């Protein structure tokens, strides 16, 4: 039987091949950290890390992820020790209502890893772009209806040495 690893635990894939990863996590595993926002991949509230890459869980069919490793917001902390970016969100007041926060944090971790790996963003054609502009571009797929963007950018930019996940 095929399986998927979520936050370090192996799970059998759902019987229904139409089950999205987000619905599988909500309905079968009671993992509600990744939020169902638009359910169309436009808001980023359901962002998770799959083998270290950020992806929208609402757009992925779980059966396609056999053998993959998924990390959600619930899998970032080590016991009582928060991931450095989780702590930075608290320290920088980087959330207001909190609905987008889990996706923002997962996306921020992936953005930091992309920068460390020198992977280009769409801004790289402009030789005058700043690191802040690059980070904003990389996080542009995650929407915050409360407008906490300046604090989110501060939190992610202050933890650029955060540990890798996934």
Short mmCIF file of N, CA and C in Angstrom, two decimals:
data_model
loop_
_atom_site.label_atom_id
_atom_site.label_comp_id
_atom_site.label_asym_id
_atom_site.label_seq_id
_atom_site.Cartn_x
_atom_site.Cartn_y
_atom_site.Cartn_z
N UNK A 1 0.84 -1.18 0.00
CA UNK A 1 0.00 0.00 0.00
C UNK A 1 0.88 1.24 0.00
N UNK A 2 0.54 2.21 -0.80
CA UNK A 2 1.29 3.46 -0.88
C UNK A 2 1.00 4.32 0.34
N UNK A 3 1.99 5.12 0.68
CA UNK A 3 1.82 5.99 1.84
C UNK A 3 2.44 7.35 1.58
N UNK A 4 2.13 8.25 2.49
CA UNK A 4 2.66 9.60 2.48
C UNK A 4 3.13 9.90 3.90
N UNK A 5 4.20 10.64 4.03
CA UNK A 5 4.70 11.02 5.35
C UNK A 5 4.30 12.47 5.61
N UNK A 6 3.60 12.68 6.71
CA UNK A 6 3.19 14.03 7.09
C UNK A 6 3.69 14.30 8.50
N UNK A 7 4.52 15.30 8.62
CA UNK A 7 5.12 15.68 9.91
C UNK A 7 5.81 14.50 10.58
N UNK A 8 6.49 13.70 9.77
CA UNK A 8 7.28 12.59 10.28
C UNK A 8 6.53 11.29 10.50
N UNK A 9 5.22 11.28 10.27
CA UNK A 9 4.44 10.06 10.46
C UNK A 9 3.91 9.57 9.12
N UNK A 10 4.02 8.27 8.90
CA UNK A 10 3.54 7.67 7.67
C UNK A 10 2.04 7.42 7.74
N UNK A 11 1.35 7.72 6.63
CA UNK A 11 -0.09 7.51 6.56
C UNK A 11 -0.42 6.84 5.23
N UNK A 12 -1.36 5.90 5.28
CA UNK A 12 -1.85 5.28 4.04
C UNK A 12 -2.59 6.33 3.24
N UNK A 13 -2.47 6.25 1.93
CA UNK A 13 -3.17 7.20 1.08
C UNK A 13 -4.67 6.94 1.15
N UNK A 14 -5.49 7.97 0.96
CA UNK A 14 -6.95 7.78 1.02
C UNK A 14 -7.43 6.92 -0.16
N UNK A 15 -8.55 6.24 0.04
CA UNK A 15 -9.12 5.38 -0.99
C UNK A 15 -9.59 6.19 -2.20
N UNK A 16 -10.18 7.33 -1.96
CA UNK A 16 -10.73 8.15 -3.04
C UNK A 16 -9.60 8.96 -3.70
N UNK A 17 -9.29 8.68 -4.96
CA UNK A 17 -8.19 9.40 -5.61
C UNK A 17 -8.47 10.87 -5.84
N UNK A 18 -9.70 11.32 -5.62
CA UNK A 18 -10.04 12.74 -5.81
C UNK A 18 -9.75 13.58 -4.57
N UNK A 19 -9.28 12.94 -3.49
CA UNK A 19 -9.05 13.65 -2.23
C UNK A 19 -7.83 14.56 -2.33
N UNK A 20 -8.04 15.84 -2.10
CA UNK A 20 -6.90 16.76 -2.11
C UNK A 20 -6.09 16.57 -0.82
N UNK A 21 -4.84 17.01 -0.87
CA UNK A 21 -4.00 16.92 0.33
C UNK A 21 -4.63 17.71 1.47
N UNK A 22 -5.17 18.89 1.18
CA UNK A 22 -5.77 19.71 2.24
C UNK A 22 -6.96 18.99 2.87
N UNK A 23 -7.83 18.42 2.06
CA UNK A 23 -8.98 17.69 2.61
C UNK A 23 -8.53 16.45 3.37
N UNK A 24 -7.50 15.76 2.86
CA UNK A 24 -6.98 14.58 3.56
C UNK A 24 -6.48 14.97 4.95
N UNK A 25 -5.73 16.07 5.03
CA UNK A 25 -5.21 16.49 6.33
C UNK A 25 -6.34 16.90 7.26
N UNK A 26 -7.33 17.59 6.75
CA UNK A 26 -8.45 18.04 7.59
C UNK A 26 -9.36 16.88 7.98
N UNK A 27 -9.80 16.10 7.01
CA UNK A 27 -10.85 15.11 7.25
C UNK A 27 -10.34 13.79 7.82
N UNK A 28 -9.11 13.41 7.51
CA UNK A 28 -8.59 12.12 7.95
C UNK A 28 -7.59 12.22 9.09
N UNK A 29 -6.85 13.33 9.15
CA UNK A 29 -5.78 13.44 10.14
C UNK A 29 -6.06 14.50 11.21
N UNK A 30 -7.11 15.25 11.06
CA UNK A 30 -7.45 16.35 11.98
C UNK A 30 -6.30 17.32 12.14
N UNK A 31 -5.60 17.58 11.07
CA UNK A 31 -4.56 18.61 11.03
C UNK A 31 -5.17 19.84 10.37
N UNK A 32 -5.44 20.86 11.15
CA UNK A 32 -6.16 22.03 10.64
C UNK A 32 -5.28 23.28 10.55
N UNK A 33 -3.96 23.12 10.70
CA UNK A 33 -3.07 24.28 10.63
C UNK A 33 -3.10 24.93 9.26
N UNK A 34 -3.01 24.13 8.20
CA UNK A 34 -3.15 24.67 6.85
C UNK A 34 -4.62 25.00 6.64
N UNK A 35 -4.88 26.23 6.27
CA UNK A 35 -6.27 26.71 6.18
C UNK A 35 -6.83 26.58 4.77
N UNK A 36 -8.14 26.36 4.70
CA UNK A 36 -8.83 26.38 3.41
C UNK A 36 -9.34 27.80 3.22
N UNK A 37 -8.65 28.55 2.38
CA UNK A 37 -9.05 29.92 2.12
C UNK A 37 -9.90 29.98 0.87
N UNK A 38 -9.25 30.12 -0.27
CA UNK A 38 -9.97 30.25 -1.54
C UNK A 38 -10.30 28.90 -2.16
N UNK A 39 -9.53 27.86 -1.82
CA UNK A 39 -9.68 26.52 -2.40
C UNK A 39 -9.42 26.52 -3.91
N UNK A 40 -8.70 27.53 -4.38
CA UNK A 40 -8.34 27.62 -5.80
C UNK A 40 -6.85 27.94 -6.00
N UNK A 41 -6.06 27.84 -4.96
CA UNK A 41 -4.63 28.10 -5.08
C UNK A 41 -4.26 29.55 -5.25
N UNK A 42 -5.15 30.45 -4.89
CA UNK A 42 -4.85 31.86 -5.10
C UNK A 42 -4.44 32.62 -3.84
N UNK A 43 -4.78 32.09 -2.67
CA UNK A 43 -4.52 32.86 -1.45
C UNK A 43 -3.31 32.37 -0.65
N UNK A 44 -2.92 31.12 -0.81
CA UNK A 44 -1.75 30.59 -0.12
C UNK A 44 -1.98 30.18 1.32
N UNK A 45 -3.20 30.26 1.81
CA UNK A 45 -3.47 29.89 3.21
C UNK A 45 -3.19 28.42 3.50
N UNK A 46 -3.20 27.60 2.47
CA UNK A 46 -2.99 26.15 2.65
C UNK A 46 -1.57 25.72 2.33
N UNK A 47 -0.64 26.65 2.25
CA UNK A 47 0.74 26.33 1.87
C UNK A 47 1.38 25.38 2.87
N UNK A 48 1.98 24.31 2.34
CA UNK A 48 2.75 23.36 3.13
C UNK A 48 4.07 23.12 2.42
N UNK A 49 4.97 22.43 3.07
CA UNK A 49 6.26 22.10 2.48
C UNK A 49 6.25 20.63 2.07
N UNK A 50 6.51 20.38 0.80
CA UNK A 50 6.57 19.01 0.30
C UNK A 50 7.98 18.79 -0.21
N UNK A 51 8.70 17.90 0.46
CA UNK A 51 10.12 17.68 0.18
C UNK A 51 10.86 19.02 0.10
N UNK A 52 10.50 19.93 1.01
CA UNK A 52 11.18 21.22 1.13
C UNK A 52 10.66 22.31 0.21
N UNK A 53 9.77 21.98 -0.70
CA UNK A 53 9.21 22.96 -1.63
C UNK A 53 7.83 23.39 -1.14
N UNK A 54 7.52 24.68 -1.26
CA UNK A 54 6.19 25.13 -0.85
C UNK A 54 5.18 24.85 -1.94
N UNK A 55 4.04 24.37 -1.52
CA UNK A 55 2.97 24.06 -2.47
C UNK A 55 1.63 24.29 -1.79
N UNK A 56 0.63 24.55 -2.62
CA UNK A 56 -0.72 24.76 -2.12
C UNK A 56 -1.42 23.41 -1.98
N UNK A 57 -1.75 23.04 -0.76
CA UNK A 57 -2.34 21.73 -0.50
C UNK A 57 -3.72 21.57 -1.12
N UNK A 58 -4.40 22.68 -1.41
CA UNK A 58 -5.75 22.58 -1.99
C UNK A 58 -5.69 22.16 -3.45
N UNK A 59 -4.55 22.28 -4.10
CA UNK A 59 -4.43 21.97 -5.53
C UNK A 59 -3.85 20.60 -5.80
N UNK A 60 -3.44 19.88 -4.76
CA UNK A 60 -2.74 18.61 -4.96
C UNK A 60 -3.63 17.44 -4.59
N UNK A 61 -3.64 16.43 -5.44
CA UNK A 61 -4.34 15.20 -5.10
C UNK A 61 -3.38 14.34 -4.29
N UNK A 62 -3.86 13.81 -3.20
CA UNK A 62 -3.00 13.11 -2.27
C UNK A 62 -2.32 11.91 -2.92
N UNK A 63 -3.02 11.20 -3.80
CA UNK A 63 -2.41 10.00 -4.39
C UNK A 63 -1.17 10.33 -5.21
N UNK A 64 -1.07 11.58 -5.68
CA UNK A 64 0.10 12.00 -6.45
C UNK A 64 1.33 12.16 -5.57
N UNK A 65 1.14 12.16 -4.27
CA UNK A 65 2.23 12.44 -3.35
C UNK A 65 2.76 11.19 -2.65
N UNK A 66 2.47 10.03 -3.19
CA UNK A 66 2.96 8.78 -2.60
C UNK A 66 4.48 8.85 -2.47
N UNK A 67 4.97 8.55 -1.28
CA UNK A 67 6.40 8.54 -1.02
C UNK A 67 6.99 9.90 -0.67
N UNK A 68 6.18 10.95 -0.76
CA UNK A 68 6.66 12.30 -0.47
C UNK A 68 6.58 12.59 1.04
N UNK A 69 7.34 13.61 1.45
CA UNK A 69 7.33 14.06 2.84
C UNK A 69 6.71 15.46 2.92
N UNK A 70 5.67 15.58 3.72
CA UNK A 70 4.95 16.84 3.87
C UNK A 70 5.21 17.37 5.28
N UNK A 71 5.49 18.66 5.36
CA UNK A 71 5.61 19.32 6.66
C UNK A 71 4.58 20.45 6.69
N UNK A 72 3.76 20.43 7.72
CA UNK A 72 2.76 21.48 7.92
C UNK A 72 3.20 22.36 9.08
N UNK A 73 2.43 23.38 9.36
CA UNK A 73 2.76 24.25 10.50
C UNK A 73 2.85 23.44 11.79
N UNK A 74 2.07 22.39 11.91
CA UNK A 74 2.10 21.56 13.12
C UNK A 74 3.43 20.80 13.26
N UNK A 75 4.13 20.60 12.15
CA UNK A 75 5.37 19.83 12.17
C UNK A 75 6.63 20.66 12.28
N UNK A 76 6.50 21.96 12.40
CA UNK A 76 7.70 22.81 12.42
C UNK A 76 8.35 22.89 13.80
N UNK A 77 7.57 22.95 14.84
CA UNK A 77 8.13 23.07 16.18
C UNK A 77 8.75 21.75 16.62
N UNK A 78 9.71 21.85 17.50
CA UNK A 78 10.34 20.67 18.09
C UNK A 78 9.90 20.63 19.56
N UNK A 79 8.77 19.97 19.81
CA UNK A 79 8.22 19.97 21.16
C UNK A 79 7.76 21.37 21.51
N UNK A 80 8.28 21.89 22.60
CA UNK A 80 7.92 23.25 23.03
C UNK A 80 8.77 24.32 22.35
N UNK A 81 9.79 23.90 21.60
CA UNK A 81 10.67 24.85 20.93
C UNK A 81 10.12 25.18 19.54
N UNK A 82 9.71 26.44 19.38
CA UNK A 82 9.18 26.87 18.09
C UNK A 82 10.27 26.93 17.04
N UNK A 83 9.90 26.76 15.79
CA UNK A 83 10.82 27.01 14.68
C UNK A 83 11.20 28.50 14.77
N UNK A 84 12.43 28.86 14.42
CA UNK A 84 12.83 30.27 14.52
C UNK A 84 11.89 31.23 13.80
N UNK A 85 11.31 30.82 12.70
CA UNK A 85 10.40 31.73 11.99
C UNK A 85 9.07 31.86 12.74
N UNK A 86 8.62 30.81 13.37
CA UNK A 86 7.42 30.92 14.21
C UNK A 86 7.66 31.93 15.32
N UNK A 87 8.84 31.84 15.96
CA UNK A 87 9.16 32.78 17.04
C UNK A 87 9.29 34.20 16.50
N UNK A 88 9.85 34.33 15.30
CA UNK A 88 10.00 35.67 14.70
C UNK A 88 8.64 36.29 14.39
N UNK A 89 7.68 35.47 14.01
CA UNK A 89 6.33 36.00 13.78
C UNK A 89 5.76 36.57 15.08
N UNK A 90 6.01 35.89 16.18
CA UNK A 90 5.53 36.38 17.48
C UNK A 90 6.29 37.66 17.84
N UNK A 91 7.61 37.61 17.72
CA UNK A 91 8.44 38.74 18.12
C UNK A 91 8.16 40.01 17.30
N UNK A 92 7.75 39.83 16.04
CA UNK A 92 7.54 40.97 15.14
C UNK A 92 6.06 41.29 14.92
N UNK A 93 5.19 40.67 15.71
CA UNK A 93 3.74 40.90 15.56
C UNK A 93 3.34 40.76 14.10
N UNK A 94 3.75 39.64 13.51
CA UNK A 94 3.58 39.44 12.07
C UNK A 94 2.25 38.80 11.69
N UNK A 95 1.32 38.80 12.59
CA UNK A 95 0.00 38.28 12.25
C UNK A 95 -1.05 39.11 12.97
N UNK A 96 -2.21 39.15 12.39
CA UNK A 96 -3.30 39.84 13.05
C UNK A 96 -4.41 38.83 13.35
N UNK A 97 -5.24 38.49 12.38
CA UNK A 97 -6.26 37.49 12.67
C UNK A 97 -5.65 36.09 12.72
N UNK A 98 -4.51 35.88 12.07
CA UNK A 98 -3.82 34.61 12.12
C UNK A 98 -4.24 33.60 11.08
N UNK A 99 -5.27 33.89 10.29
CA UNK A 99 -5.75 32.90 9.33
C UNK A 99 -4.69 32.54 8.30
N UNK A 100 -3.94 33.52 7.84
CA UNK A 100 -2.94 33.27 6.80
C UNK A 100 -1.60 32.83 7.38
N UNK A 101 -1.44 32.90 8.70
CA UNK A 101 -0.13 32.75 9.32
C UNK A 101 0.56 31.42 9.00
N UNK A 102 -0.15 30.31 9.06
CA UNK A 102 0.51 29.03 8.80
C UNK A 102 1.08 28.98 7.39
N UNK A 103 0.32 29.44 6.42
CA UNK A 103 0.81 29.46 5.04
C UNK A 103 1.96 30.43 4.87
N UNK A 104 1.87 31.58 5.54
CA UNK A 104 2.95 32.58 5.45
C UNK A 104 4.25 32.01 6.01
N UNK A 105 4.17 31.32 7.13
CA UNK A 105 5.38 30.77 7.74
C UNK A 105 5.98 29.69 6.86
N UNK A 106 5.16 28.77 6.36
CA UNK A 106 5.69 27.72 5.47
C UNK A 106 6.31 28.34 4.22
N UNK A 107 5.64 29.33 3.65
CA UNK A 107 6.17 29.99 2.47
C UNK A 107 7.45 30.75 2.80
N UNK A 108 7.50 31.37 3.97
CA UNK A 108 8.71 32.09 4.38
C UNK A 108 9.91 31.17 4.53
N UNK A 109 9.69 30.00 5.08
CA UNK A 109 10.79 29.03 5.22
C UNK A 109 11.30 28.62 3.84
N UNK A 110 10.38 28.34 2.93
CA UNK A 110 10.78 27.95 1.57
C UNK A 110 11.49 29.11 0.86
N UNK A 111 11.01 30.34 1.05
CA UNK A 111 11.65 31.49 0.42
C UNK A 111 13.08 31.65 0.92
N UNK A 112 13.28 31.46 2.22
CA UNK A 112 14.64 31.55 2.77
C UNK A 112 15.55 30.50 2.15
N UNK A 113 15.03 29.29 1.99
CA UNK A 113 15.82 28.21 1.40
C UNK A 113 16.15 28.52 -0.07
N UNK A 114 15.19 29.09 -0.80
CA UNK A 114 15.42 29.45 -2.20
C UNK A 114 16.53 30.50 -2.30
N UNK A 115 16.51 31.46 -1.41
CA UNK A 115 17.54 32.51 -1.42
C UNK A 115 18.91 31.91 -1.10
N UNK A 116 18.95 31.04 -0.08
CA UNK A 116 20.22 30.40 0.28
C UNK A 116 20.79 29.58 -0.86
N UNK A 117 19.90 28.95 -1.62
CA UNK A 117 20.32 28.12 -2.74
C UNK A 117 20.56 28.93 -4.02
N UNK A 118 20.42 30.25 -3.89
CA UNK A 118 20.64 31.15 -5.02
C UNK A 118 19.71 30.85 -6.19
N UNK A 119 18.49 30.45 -5.88
CA UNK A 119 17.50 30.16 -6.92
C UNK A 119 16.84 31.47 -7.34
N UNK A 120 16.74 31.72 -8.62
CA UNK A 120 16.23 33.01 -9.09
C UNK A 120 14.75 33.22 -8.80
N UNK A 121 14.38 34.47 -8.58
CA UNK A 121 12.98 34.87 -8.52
C UNK A 121 12.69 35.65 -9.80
N UNK A 122 11.47 36.08 -9.97
CA UNK A 122 11.13 36.84 -11.18
C UNK A 122 11.79 38.21 -11.20
N UNK A 123 12.34 38.65 -10.08
CA UNK A 123 12.99 39.97 -10.03
C UNK A 123 14.45 39.92 -10.48
N UNK A 124 14.98 38.76 -10.66
CA UNK A 124 16.42 38.67 -10.91
C UNK A 124 16.84 39.27 -12.25
N UNK A 125 15.89 39.55 -13.14
CA UNK A 125 16.25 40.20 -14.40
C UNK A 125 16.60 41.66 -14.16
N UNK A 126 16.17 42.20 -13.02
CA UNK A 126 16.46 43.59 -12.67
C UNK A 126 17.70 43.63 -11.78
N UNK A 127 18.82 44.11 -12.28
CA UNK A 127 20.05 44.08 -11.49
C UNK A 127 20.02 45.01 -10.28
N UNK A 128 19.01 45.87 -10.19
CA UNK A 128 18.95 46.84 -9.11
C UNK A 128 17.95 46.46 -8.02
N UNK A 129 17.40 45.26 -8.08
CA UNK A 129 16.41 44.89 -7.06
C UNK A 129 17.11 44.73 -5.70
N UNK A 130 16.34 44.98 -4.66
CA UNK A 130 16.87 44.83 -3.30
C UNK A 130 16.49 43.47 -2.73
N UNK A 131 17.13 43.10 -1.65
CA UNK A 131 16.79 41.84 -0.98
C UNK A 131 15.35 41.86 -0.47
N UNK A 132 14.90 43.02 0.00
CA UNK A 132 13.52 43.13 0.49
C UNK A 132 12.53 42.96 -0.65
N UNK A 133 12.82 43.57 -1.80
CA UNK A 133 11.94 43.40 -2.96
C UNK A 133 11.90 41.94 -3.40
N UNK A 134 13.05 41.28 -3.37
CA UNK A 134 13.12 39.87 -3.74
C UNK A 134 12.26 39.03 -2.79
N UNK A 135 12.37 39.31 -1.51
CA UNK A 135 11.59 38.56 -0.52
C UNK A 135 10.10 38.83 -0.70
N UNK A 136 9.73 40.07 -0.95
CA UNK A 136 8.31 40.39 -1.20
C UNK A 136 7.79 39.64 -2.41
N UNK A 137 8.58 39.57 -3.47
CA UNK A 137 8.16 38.85 -4.67
C UNK A 137 7.98 37.36 -4.36
N UNK A 138 8.91 36.80 -3.62
CA UNK A 138 8.82 35.36 -3.30
C UNK A 138 7.61 35.05 -2.42
N UNK A 139 7.19 36.00 -1.59
CA UNK A 139 6.05 35.77 -0.69
C UNK A 139 4.74 36.28 -1.28
N UNK A 140 4.77 36.73 -2.52
CA UNK A 140 3.57 37.36 -3.10
C UNK A 140 2.42 36.38 -3.33
N UNK A 141 2.67 35.10 -3.27
CA UNK A 141 1.60 34.13 -3.46
C UNK A 141 0.78 33.88 -2.21
N UNK A 142 1.13 34.54 -1.12
CA UNK A 142 0.39 34.39 0.13
C UNK A 142 -0.26 35.72 0.47
N UNK A 143 -1.58 35.71 0.54
CA UNK A 143 -2.31 36.93 0.79
C UNK A 143 -2.67 37.07 2.27
N UNK A 144 -2.61 38.31 2.76
CA UNK A 144 -3.02 38.62 4.12
C UNK A 144 -4.11 39.67 4.04
N UNK A 145 -5.29 39.29 4.45
CA UNK A 145 -6.41 40.23 4.37
C UNK A 145 -6.31 41.32 5.45
N UNK A 146 -5.52 41.08 6.49
CA UNK A 146 -5.39 42.06 7.57
C UNK A 146 -4.34 43.11 7.25
N UNK A 147 -3.51 42.87 6.26
CA UNK A 147 -2.50 43.84 5.88
C UNK A 147 -1.27 43.83 6.76
N UNK A 148 -0.88 42.67 7.27
CA UNK A 148 0.29 42.57 8.15
C UNK A 148 1.59 42.40 7.38
N UNK A 149 1.58 42.71 6.10
CA UNK A 149 2.75 42.44 5.26
C UNK A 149 4.06 43.02 5.79
N UNK A 150 4.10 44.29 6.24
CA UNK A 150 5.41 44.81 6.71
C UNK A 150 5.99 43.97 7.85
N UNK A 151 5.15 43.52 8.76
CA UNK A 151 5.65 42.72 9.88
C UNK A 151 6.06 41.32 9.42
N UNK A 152 5.35 40.78 8.44
CA UNK A 152 5.71 39.46 7.90
C UNK A 152 7.07 39.54 7.22
N UNK A 153 7.29 40.56 6.42
CA UNK A 153 8.60 40.73 5.76
C UNK A 153 9.69 40.90 6.81
N UNK A 154 9.41 41.68 7.85
CA UNK A 154 10.40 41.84 8.93
C UNK A 154 10.73 40.50 9.57
N UNK A 155 9.72 39.71 9.88
CA UNK A 155 9.94 38.42 10.54
C UNK A 155 10.77 37.49 9.67
N UNK A 156 10.43 37.40 8.38
CA UNK A 156 11.15 36.48 7.49
C UNK A 156 12.56 36.98 7.25
N UNK A 157 12.73 38.26 7.06
CA UNK A 157 14.08 38.77 6.77
C UNK A 157 14.99 38.70 7.99
N UNK A 158 14.44 38.72 9.19
CA UNK A 158 15.27 38.65 10.40
C UNK A 158 15.67 37.23 10.77
N UNK A 159 15.09 36.26 10.11
CA UNK A 159 15.43 34.87 10.43
C UNK A 159 16.02 34.17 9.22
N UNK A 160 16.82 34.88 8.46
CA UNK A 160 17.35 34.27 7.24
C UNK A 160 18.32 33.13 7.51
N UNK A 161 18.68 32.92 8.75
CA UNK A 161 19.53 31.78 9.08
C UNK A 161 18.71 30.64 9.70
N UNK A 162 17.39 30.69 9.48
CA UNK A 162 16.52 29.66 10.05
C UNK A 162 16.87 28.28 9.50
N UNK A 163 16.64 27.28 10.32
CA UNK A 163 16.95 25.91 9.92
C UNK A 163 16.06 25.47 8.77
N UNK A 164 16.60 24.59 7.95
CA UNK A 164 15.84 24.08 6.82
C UNK A 164 14.84 23.04 7.29
N UNK A 165 13.78 22.92 6.55
CA UNK A 165 12.72 21.97 6.87
C UNK A 165 12.38 21.20 5.62
N UNK A 166 12.03 19.97 5.80
CA UNK A 166 11.54 19.18 4.66
C UNK A 166 12.56 18.29 4.18
#
